[in-house]
Structure formats: C-alpha cells, structure tokens
Amino acid sequence: MKIGATLNYTPLDHAARWFGRFLPKGLYARALIIIIAPVILLQSVVAYVFMERHYELVTRRLSSAVTADIAALIDIYESYPQDRNTTTLSRIASERLQLDVDILRNTDLPPPGPKPFFDILDETLSNELRRQIDRPYWIDTVGRSSYVEVRVKLDQNDVMRILARRSQAYASNSHIFLVWMGGSSFVLLGIAILFLRNQIRPILRLAEAAEALGKGREIDFRPRGAREVRQAGHAFLEMKRRIERNMEQRTTMLNGVSHDLRTILTRFKLSLVFLDQTPEVEDLKRDVDEMSRMLEGYLAFARGEGGDAGEQAIATDLRQLLEEVQSDAERQGHVTELDIVGDPIITVRPDAFRRLLFNLVGNAARHGDRIEITANHETRWLVLHVDDDGPGIPPEMREEVFKPFVRLDEARNQDEGGSGLGLAIARDVARSHGGDIVLGESPLGGLRATVRLPA
Ligand SMILES: Nc1ncnc2c1ncn2[C@@H]1O[C@H](COP(=O)(O)OP(=O)(O)OP(=O)(O)O)[C@@H](O)[C@H]1O
Ligand SMILES: [Mg+2]
C-alpha cells in the first residue's frame, strides 16, 4: 500500500513537495502566508490593471488635450499675424486654457535636456506633440516641479513657450489610490495577525501538554480556542485520564503479585533453613535466592523503574555517585579507573540514575576485568563512557541487547547471569531524562556504553 502510494506520485506532487521545503514549518507562519499571499496577489493585479488602464489612459487624454490647446494657439498665432505682440493670445490662453504663453523672438530651441529614466508624462506628451503639431519642439517635465514647459519652433525664427500646470497634463494624484490600498491592507494584516495569534495559542498549549505528558510532567491544561481545537483538547484530557487509570491498575496489580510471591519465597527460605544442610538443599537455597533476585528485577522493570517512579530530578553529586560505583566494582576485584571532567553537579533523578550506573558497570564487571569510567560535563550535556576489556558485543547485536530479556550470555555458556533487563532499564532511565544510551567499541577492547543526557 505504501509502496503503491510512492509509485503513484505525479509531477504535481513532486512540485508541491519541492515547494513545501521552502515553506516555513510553523503553523503560525504558514497561516500568515495563507492570508498574506492572496492579499499581495490581489493587490498586484489591481495595481497593475490600474496603472495600465486608468493611469496611462488618463495621462494620455490629459496630454492630448493640452497638446490640442497648444496646437490651436499656434494656429491662431499664425492665422492672425496682426496681433504681433500677442497680448490677446496670452490673455485667451491664460483665461480660457490656463496656459502661460510667450513668444520668444529670434531664438532657437535649447539643446534637449536630460531625459528622465522612466516618466510616463514625458513620453506621452512627446508622442502627442509629434502627432498633433509635428514641428521641432523642446519639453521640460523635470525642471520646475508643478509646471511643465513646452517650446515649439514657429515658422520665422520665433519660438512659442508654453507653461502648463503639471496636473493639467498628467494624472498626478493617482498614487494616492495605491497608498490607500497599501495602507488599508497593512491595517487588515495587523488585525489578521492578532486574531491568528489567539487562534494558534490553544494549539501550542495542547502540543505542550502532550509533550509534558510524554515526559511524565504535570501541567495545568484547559481546552480553549476554536471548537475543533477544544475538541482535540478534551480528547487529549480523556486519553490522559485513561492512561493514568491504567497505570494505577497496573501498579496495584504488581504490588499485589510481588507481595504474594515474596511471602511464599520467604516461607520457602525459612523451611530450607530447618532442613539438613545437604548439597541438594544448598542448591535449592541458591535457586531460591536467584528466584527472588529475578523477581525483584522483573517487578522493577514492570513498574517502569527509572521512568515514572515519581522521583524528582534534583542536583546530584556525580563524583560521589561514581565513587560509590567504583568502590563496589573494586570490592569485586576489578581494576576500576574514574575520570570526571567539568561540573560534577548534575540534575537527575538520583535513584534512577544510580540504577543506570550500576547496571552498566555491573555488566562491565561481569564481562571484563578492567573498567574505565569517564564523565564529561563541560556543556549542558553529560557524556559518560563505561569501558571494559571483555569480549564486547558484535555490532549487529548492539541494538538487540537493549530489548528486555535478551541475553547473549546463554549462547556464551555463562550460567551465572541476569535476567536480561539491565540494559533495558538503563536505557529507560536515560530516555526518561531526555537522553539515550548507545553501545560501541571500547579502546580497552571490550564494550563501550555511552550515556548522553541533558543534565
Ligand atoms: N559489557 C558487556 N560486554 C559484553 N556483553 C555484554 C556487556 N553488557 C551486556 N552484555 C550483553 O548484553 C546482554 C544484555 O545485558 P543486560 O544488562 O540487559 O542483561 P544481563 O546483564 O544479562 O542481566 P541483568 O542486567 O538484568 O542482570 C547480556 O546478557 C550480555 O550478553
Ligand atoms: Mg546487566
């Protein structure tokens, strides 16, 4: 089913995945994009259409009208040569057409000024002048800010100079529209961000609560927010209650079982004491001892020892703990070296962590002669190696031995052995602290167990 699904990917799916890699991962950021992207798109389209249609068109019409006026003035000037000092012409131009007209005698056009890089006014006005008047002209749309100057060469050596208001030839206030559009969408986005934040906070709270439950921490959580989020929150609380009920039942049952079995084993031991101490009875005693040891081990594991035994993490002296472990191993006749670098104070659950250490060092002691313990706590992470010079574990078995009840010793014909729970419990402890244990090769030739946890 899964393979079929992967085979059925269309190019579109691939494109979507590729694109997805560049998207932000957070819900908040994604939701924002969902809102912002259409707004930007819409605005760009509107702005483009507006510029293209309205802005250009209006400017062209306005320029065309001004040019037509100028053409008419030139026509009048040339058709009625009796008005040589142009007073009438100037009056008509300024009163009726709002243009300021002058005739400059015996001059030529100035050299063309610098063209503005992109100016719709310059362009359209030039086009219109060429189209409607078709004489040499000179325009200045850059110089004075609110006026546009046009000079047209007349028949004699005269030049007509026209000053028009810029707004007469140009849709000059149009950018206000864009400013309004941009401004209002900023306001809308601000409101959207505020609302979104309130919608996403309950989801984050739920995620935090779920994470805390996984780590066995207690946090105060009440479902809030939109209906679906609240629904998920209630489902989470219900699940939490069910898990807690289950754990309670398990603990009660385990306590009952261990109590009953311990009672019987104790009776057994007592009876053995009263028998004649023959070799058979000695054997029986050893078996009973081993049985009670194993029973304790199973029960400890089943209780989730190291995990949620209700112990609190406190500041603990690593040196003291390790020296305890060291002297224990030395008493069993093992050369044990200890090396601690960095801060010896760590924050762990002391009983669980001691069990982890004893399990690892106990394994090293069982399989090797020399033991080396090195701890490094220079950063926020504690890194601890337990090395021995025993036979080690082949790479393909290094994950396997963490499983409960898995032992290699049976194959190696070592009958004095444990229950195969030591590593499982140790890893449980490390993981409940937010760390882990991995196995590898030791420089001493045997096994190296590496514990890494934030402490
Ligand atoms: N230091 C080591 N060197 C070689 N083999 C090891 C070492 N530590 C563990 N093992 C192998 O991994 C297996 C699992 O170890 P684990 O500690 O889980 O169980 P155990 O030691 O057999 O029993 P328990 O620890 O419960 O008394 C062991 O049976 C042993 O074969
Ligand atoms: Mg062990």
PDB file of N, CA and C in Angstrom, residues 1-39:
ATOM      1  N   MET A   1       0.842  -1.197   0.000  1.00  0.00           N
ATOM      2  CA  MET A   1       0.000   0.000   0.000  1.00  0.00           C
ATOM      3  C   MET A   1       0.879   1.250   0.000  1.00  0.00           C
ATOM      4  N   LYS A   2       1.861   1.230   0.899  1.00  0.00           N
ATOM      5  CA  LYS A   2       2.749   2.383   0.977  1.00  0.00           C
ATOM      6  C   LYS A   2       3.572   2.511  -0.310  1.00  0.00           C
ATOM      7  N   ILE A   3       4.037   1.324  -0.791  1.00  0.00           N
ATOM      8  CA  ILE A   3       4.868   1.347  -1.996  1.00  0.00           C
ATOM      9  C   ILE A   3       4.049   1.855  -3.168  1.00  0.00           C
ATOM     10  N   GLY A   4       2.797   1.354  -3.251  1.00  0.00           N
ATOM     11  CA  GLY A   4       1.912   1.814  -4.318  1.00  0.00           C
ATOM     12  C   GLY A   4       1.760   3.311  -4.274  1.00  0.00           C
ATOM     13  N   ALA A   5       1.623   3.825  -3.051  1.00  0.00           N
ATOM     14  CA  ALA A   5       1.416   5.262  -2.896  1.00  0.00           C
ATOM     15  C   ALA A   5       2.631   6.036  -3.396  1.00  0.00           C
ATOM     16  N   THR A   6       3.842   5.520  -3.074  1.00  0.00           N
ATOM     17  CA  THR A   6       5.025   6.267  -3.502  1.00  0.00           C
ATOM     18  C   THR A   6       5.184   6.205  -5.019  1.00  0.00           C
ATOM     19  N   LEU A   7       4.744   5.095  -5.603  1.00  0.00           N
ATOM     20  CA  LEU A   7       4.896   4.975  -7.047  1.00  0.00           C
ATOM     21  C   LEU A   7       3.933   5.898  -7.776  1.00  0.00           C
ATOM     22  N   ASN A   8       2.824   6.233  -7.126  1.00  0.00           N
ATOM     23  CA  ASN A   8       1.799   6.998  -7.823  1.00  0.00           C
ATOM     24  C   ASN A   8       1.999   8.503  -7.787  1.00  0.00           C
ATOM     25  N   TYR A   9       3.164   8.943  -7.332  1.00  0.00           N
ATOM     26  CA  TYR A   9       3.381  10.388  -7.273  1.00  0.00           C
ATOM     27  C   TYR A   9       3.362  11.006  -8.661  1.00  0.00           C
ATOM     28  N   THR A  10       2.568  12.017  -8.840  1.00  0.00           N
ATOM     29  CA  THR A  10       2.548  12.730 -10.110  1.00  0.00           C
ATOM     30  C   THR A  10       3.579  13.843 -10.045  1.00  0.00           C
ATOM     31  N   PRO A  11       3.941  14.387 -11.193  1.00  0.00           N
ATOM     32  CA  PRO A  11       4.884  15.521 -11.174  1.00  0.00           C
ATOM     33  C   PRO A  11       4.366  16.659 -10.306  1.00  0.00           C
ATOM     34  N   LEU A  12       3.042  16.784 -10.256  1.00  0.00           N
ATOM     35  CA  LEU A  12       2.464  17.862  -9.449  1.00  0.00           C
ATOM     36  C   LEU A  12       2.808  17.654  -7.975  1.00  0.00           C
ATOM     37  N   ASP A  13       2.709  16.375  -7.525  1.00  0.00           N
ATOM     38  CA  ASP A  13       3.051  16.072  -6.134  1.00  0.00           C
ATOM     39  C   ASP A  13       4.503  16.429  -5.858  1.00  0.00           C
ATOM     40  N   HIS A  14       5.359  16.093  -6.825  1.00  0.00           N
ATOM     41  CA  HIS A  14       6.780  16.377  -6.634  1.00  0.00           C
ATOM     42  C   HIS A  14       7.009  17.875  -6.515  1.00  0.00           C
ATOM     43  N   ALA A  15       6.319  18.608  -7.397  1.00  0.00           N
ATOM     44  CA  ALA A  15       6.467  20.058  -7.365  1.00  0.00           C
ATOM     45  C   ALA A  15       6.001  20.585  -6.003  1.00  0.00           C
ATOM     46  N   ALA A  16       4.880  20.041  -5.532  1.00  0.00           N
ATOM     47  CA  ALA A  16       4.339  20.501  -4.252  1.00  0.00           C
ATOM     48  C   ALA A  16       5.322  20.202  -3.121  1.00  0.00           C
ATOM     49  N   ARG A  17       5.941  19.008  -3.178  1.00  0.00           N
ATOM     50  CA  ARG A  17       6.906  18.652  -2.133  1.00  0.00           C
ATOM     51  C   ARG A  17       8.120  19.556  -2.185  1.00  0.00           C
ATOM     52  N   TRP A  18       8.595  19.783  -3.396  1.00  0.00           N
ATOM     53  CA  TRP A  18       9.771  20.623  -3.577  1.00  0.00           C
ATOM     54  C   TRP A  18       9.489  22.005  -3.037  1.00  0.00           C
ATOM     55  N   PHE A  19       8.290  22.496  -3.364  1.00  0.00           N
ATOM     56  CA  PHE A  19       7.894  23.824  -2.920  1.00  0.00           C
ATOM     57  C   PHE A  19       7.763  23.847  -1.395  1.00  0.00           C
ATOM     58  N   GLY A  20       7.215  22.739  -0.860  1.00  0.00           N
ATOM     59  CA  GLY A  20       6.979  22.662   0.575  1.00  0.00           C
ATOM     60  C   GLY A  20       8.252  22.786   1.380  1.00  0.00           C
ATOM     61  N   ARG A  21       9.392  22.412   0.771  1.00  0.00           N
ATOM     62  CA  ARG A  21      10.653  22.501   1.513  1.00  0.00           C
ATOM     63  C   ARG A  21      11.006  23.942   1.851  1.00  0.00           C
ATOM     64  N   PHE A  22      10.509  24.870   1.024  1.00  0.00           N
ATOM     65  CA  PHE A  22      10.867  26.269   1.248  1.00  0.00           C
ATOM     66  C   PHE A  22       9.865  26.988   2.129  1.00  0.00           C
ATOM     67  N   LEU A  23       8.742  26.311   2.405  1.00  0.00           N
ATOM     68  CA  LEU A  23       7.745  26.949   3.255  1.00  0.00           C
ATOM     69  C   LEU A  23       8.199  26.888   4.705  1.00  0.00           C
ATOM     70  N   PRO A  24       7.814  27.865   5.505  1.00  0.00           N
ATOM     71  CA  PRO A  24       8.147  27.771   6.926  1.00  0.00           C
ATOM     72  C   PRO A  24       7.414  26.595   7.547  1.00  0.00           C
ATOM     73  N   LYS A  25       7.969  26.079   8.654  1.00  0.00           N
ATOM     74  CA  LYS A  25       7.398  24.862   9.230  1.00  0.00           C
ATOM     75  C   LYS A  25       6.325  25.159  10.274  1.00  0.00           C
ATOM     76  N   GLY A  26       6.384  26.336  10.862  1.00  0.00           N
ATOM     77  CA  GLY A  26       5.452  26.634  11.946  1.00  0.00           C
ATOM     78  C   GLY A  26       4.046  26.909  11.449  1.00  0.00           C
ATOM     79  N   LEU A  27       3.071  26.521  12.260  1.00  0.00           N
ATOM     80  CA  LEU A  27       1.672  26.728  11.904  1.00  0.00           C
ATOM     81  C   LEU A  27       1.373  28.215  11.762  1.00  0.00           C
ATOM     82  N   TYR A  28       1.907  28.991  12.679  1.00  0.00           N
ATOM     83  CA  TYR A  28       1.643  30.430  12.690  1.00  0.00           C
ATOM     84  C   TYR A  28       2.117  31.062  11.387  1.00  0.00           C
ATOM     85  N   ALA A  29       3.370  30.763  11.024  1.00  0.00           N
ATOM     86  CA  ALA A  29       3.936  31.338   9.812  1.00  0.00           C
ATOM     87  C   ALA A  29       3.147  30.883   8.589  1.00  0.00           C
ATOM     88  N   ARG A  30       2.754  29.611   8.578  1.00  0.00           N
ATOM     89  CA  ARG A  30       2.024  29.113   7.420  1.00  0.00           C
ATOM     90  C   ARG A  30       0.673  29.790   7.289  1.00  0.00           C
ATOM     91  N   ALA A  31      -0.012  29.920   8.425  1.00  0.00           N
ATOM     92  CA  ALA A  31      -1.317  30.569   8.387  1.00  0.00           C
ATOM     93  C   ALA A  31      -1.173  32.001   7.889  1.00  0.00           C
ATOM     94  N   LEU A  32      -0.114  32.663   8.327  1.00  0.00           N
ATOM     95  CA  LEU A  32       0.114  34.038   7.877  1.00  0.00           C
ATOM     96  C   LEU A  32       0.298  34.093   6.368  1.00  0.00           C
ATOM     97  N   ILE A  33       1.047  33.105   5.857  1.00  0.00           N
ATOM     98  CA  ILE A  33       1.268  33.087   4.411  1.00  0.00           C
ATOM     99  C   ILE A  33      -0.044  32.895   3.673  1.00  0.00           C
ATOM    100  N   ILE A  34      -0.887  32.024   4.254  1.00  0.00           N
ATOM    101  CA  ILE A  34      -2.173  31.774   3.604  1.00  0.00           C
ATOM    102  C   ILE A  34      -2.967  33.077   3.503  1.00  0.00           C
ATOM    103  N   ILE A  35      -2.817  33.946   4.483  1.00  0.00           N
ATOM    104  CA  ILE A  35      -3.542  35.215   4.439  1.00  0.00           C
ATOM    105  C   ILE A  35      -2.817  36.231   3.558  1.00  0.00           C
ATOM    106  N   ILE A  36      -1.512  36.303   3.728  1.00  0.00           N
ATOM    107  CA  ILE A  36      -0.762  37.368   3.059  1.00  0.00           C
ATOM    108  C   ILE A  36      -0.669  37.138   1.545  1.00  0.00           C
ATOM    109  N   ALA A  37      -0.443  35.896   1.150  1.00  0.00           N
ATOM    110  CA  ALA A  37      -0.215  35.626  -0.264  1.00  0.00           C
ATOM    111  C   ALA A  37      -1.369  36.123  -1.145  1.00  0.00           C
ATOM    112  N   PRO A  38      -2.640  35.765  -0.823  1.00  0.00           N
ATOM    113  CA  PRO A  38      -3.722  36.260  -1.683  1.00  0.00           C
ATOM    114  C   PRO A  38      -3.823  37.779  -1.669  1.00  0.00           C
ATOM    115  N   VAL A  39      -3.567  38.388  -0.509  1.00  0.00           N
ATOM    116  CA  VAL A  39      -3.669  39.856  -0.440  1.00  0.00           C
ATOM    117  C   VAL A  39      -2.653  40.487  -1.387  1.00  0.00           C
TER     118      VAL A  39
END
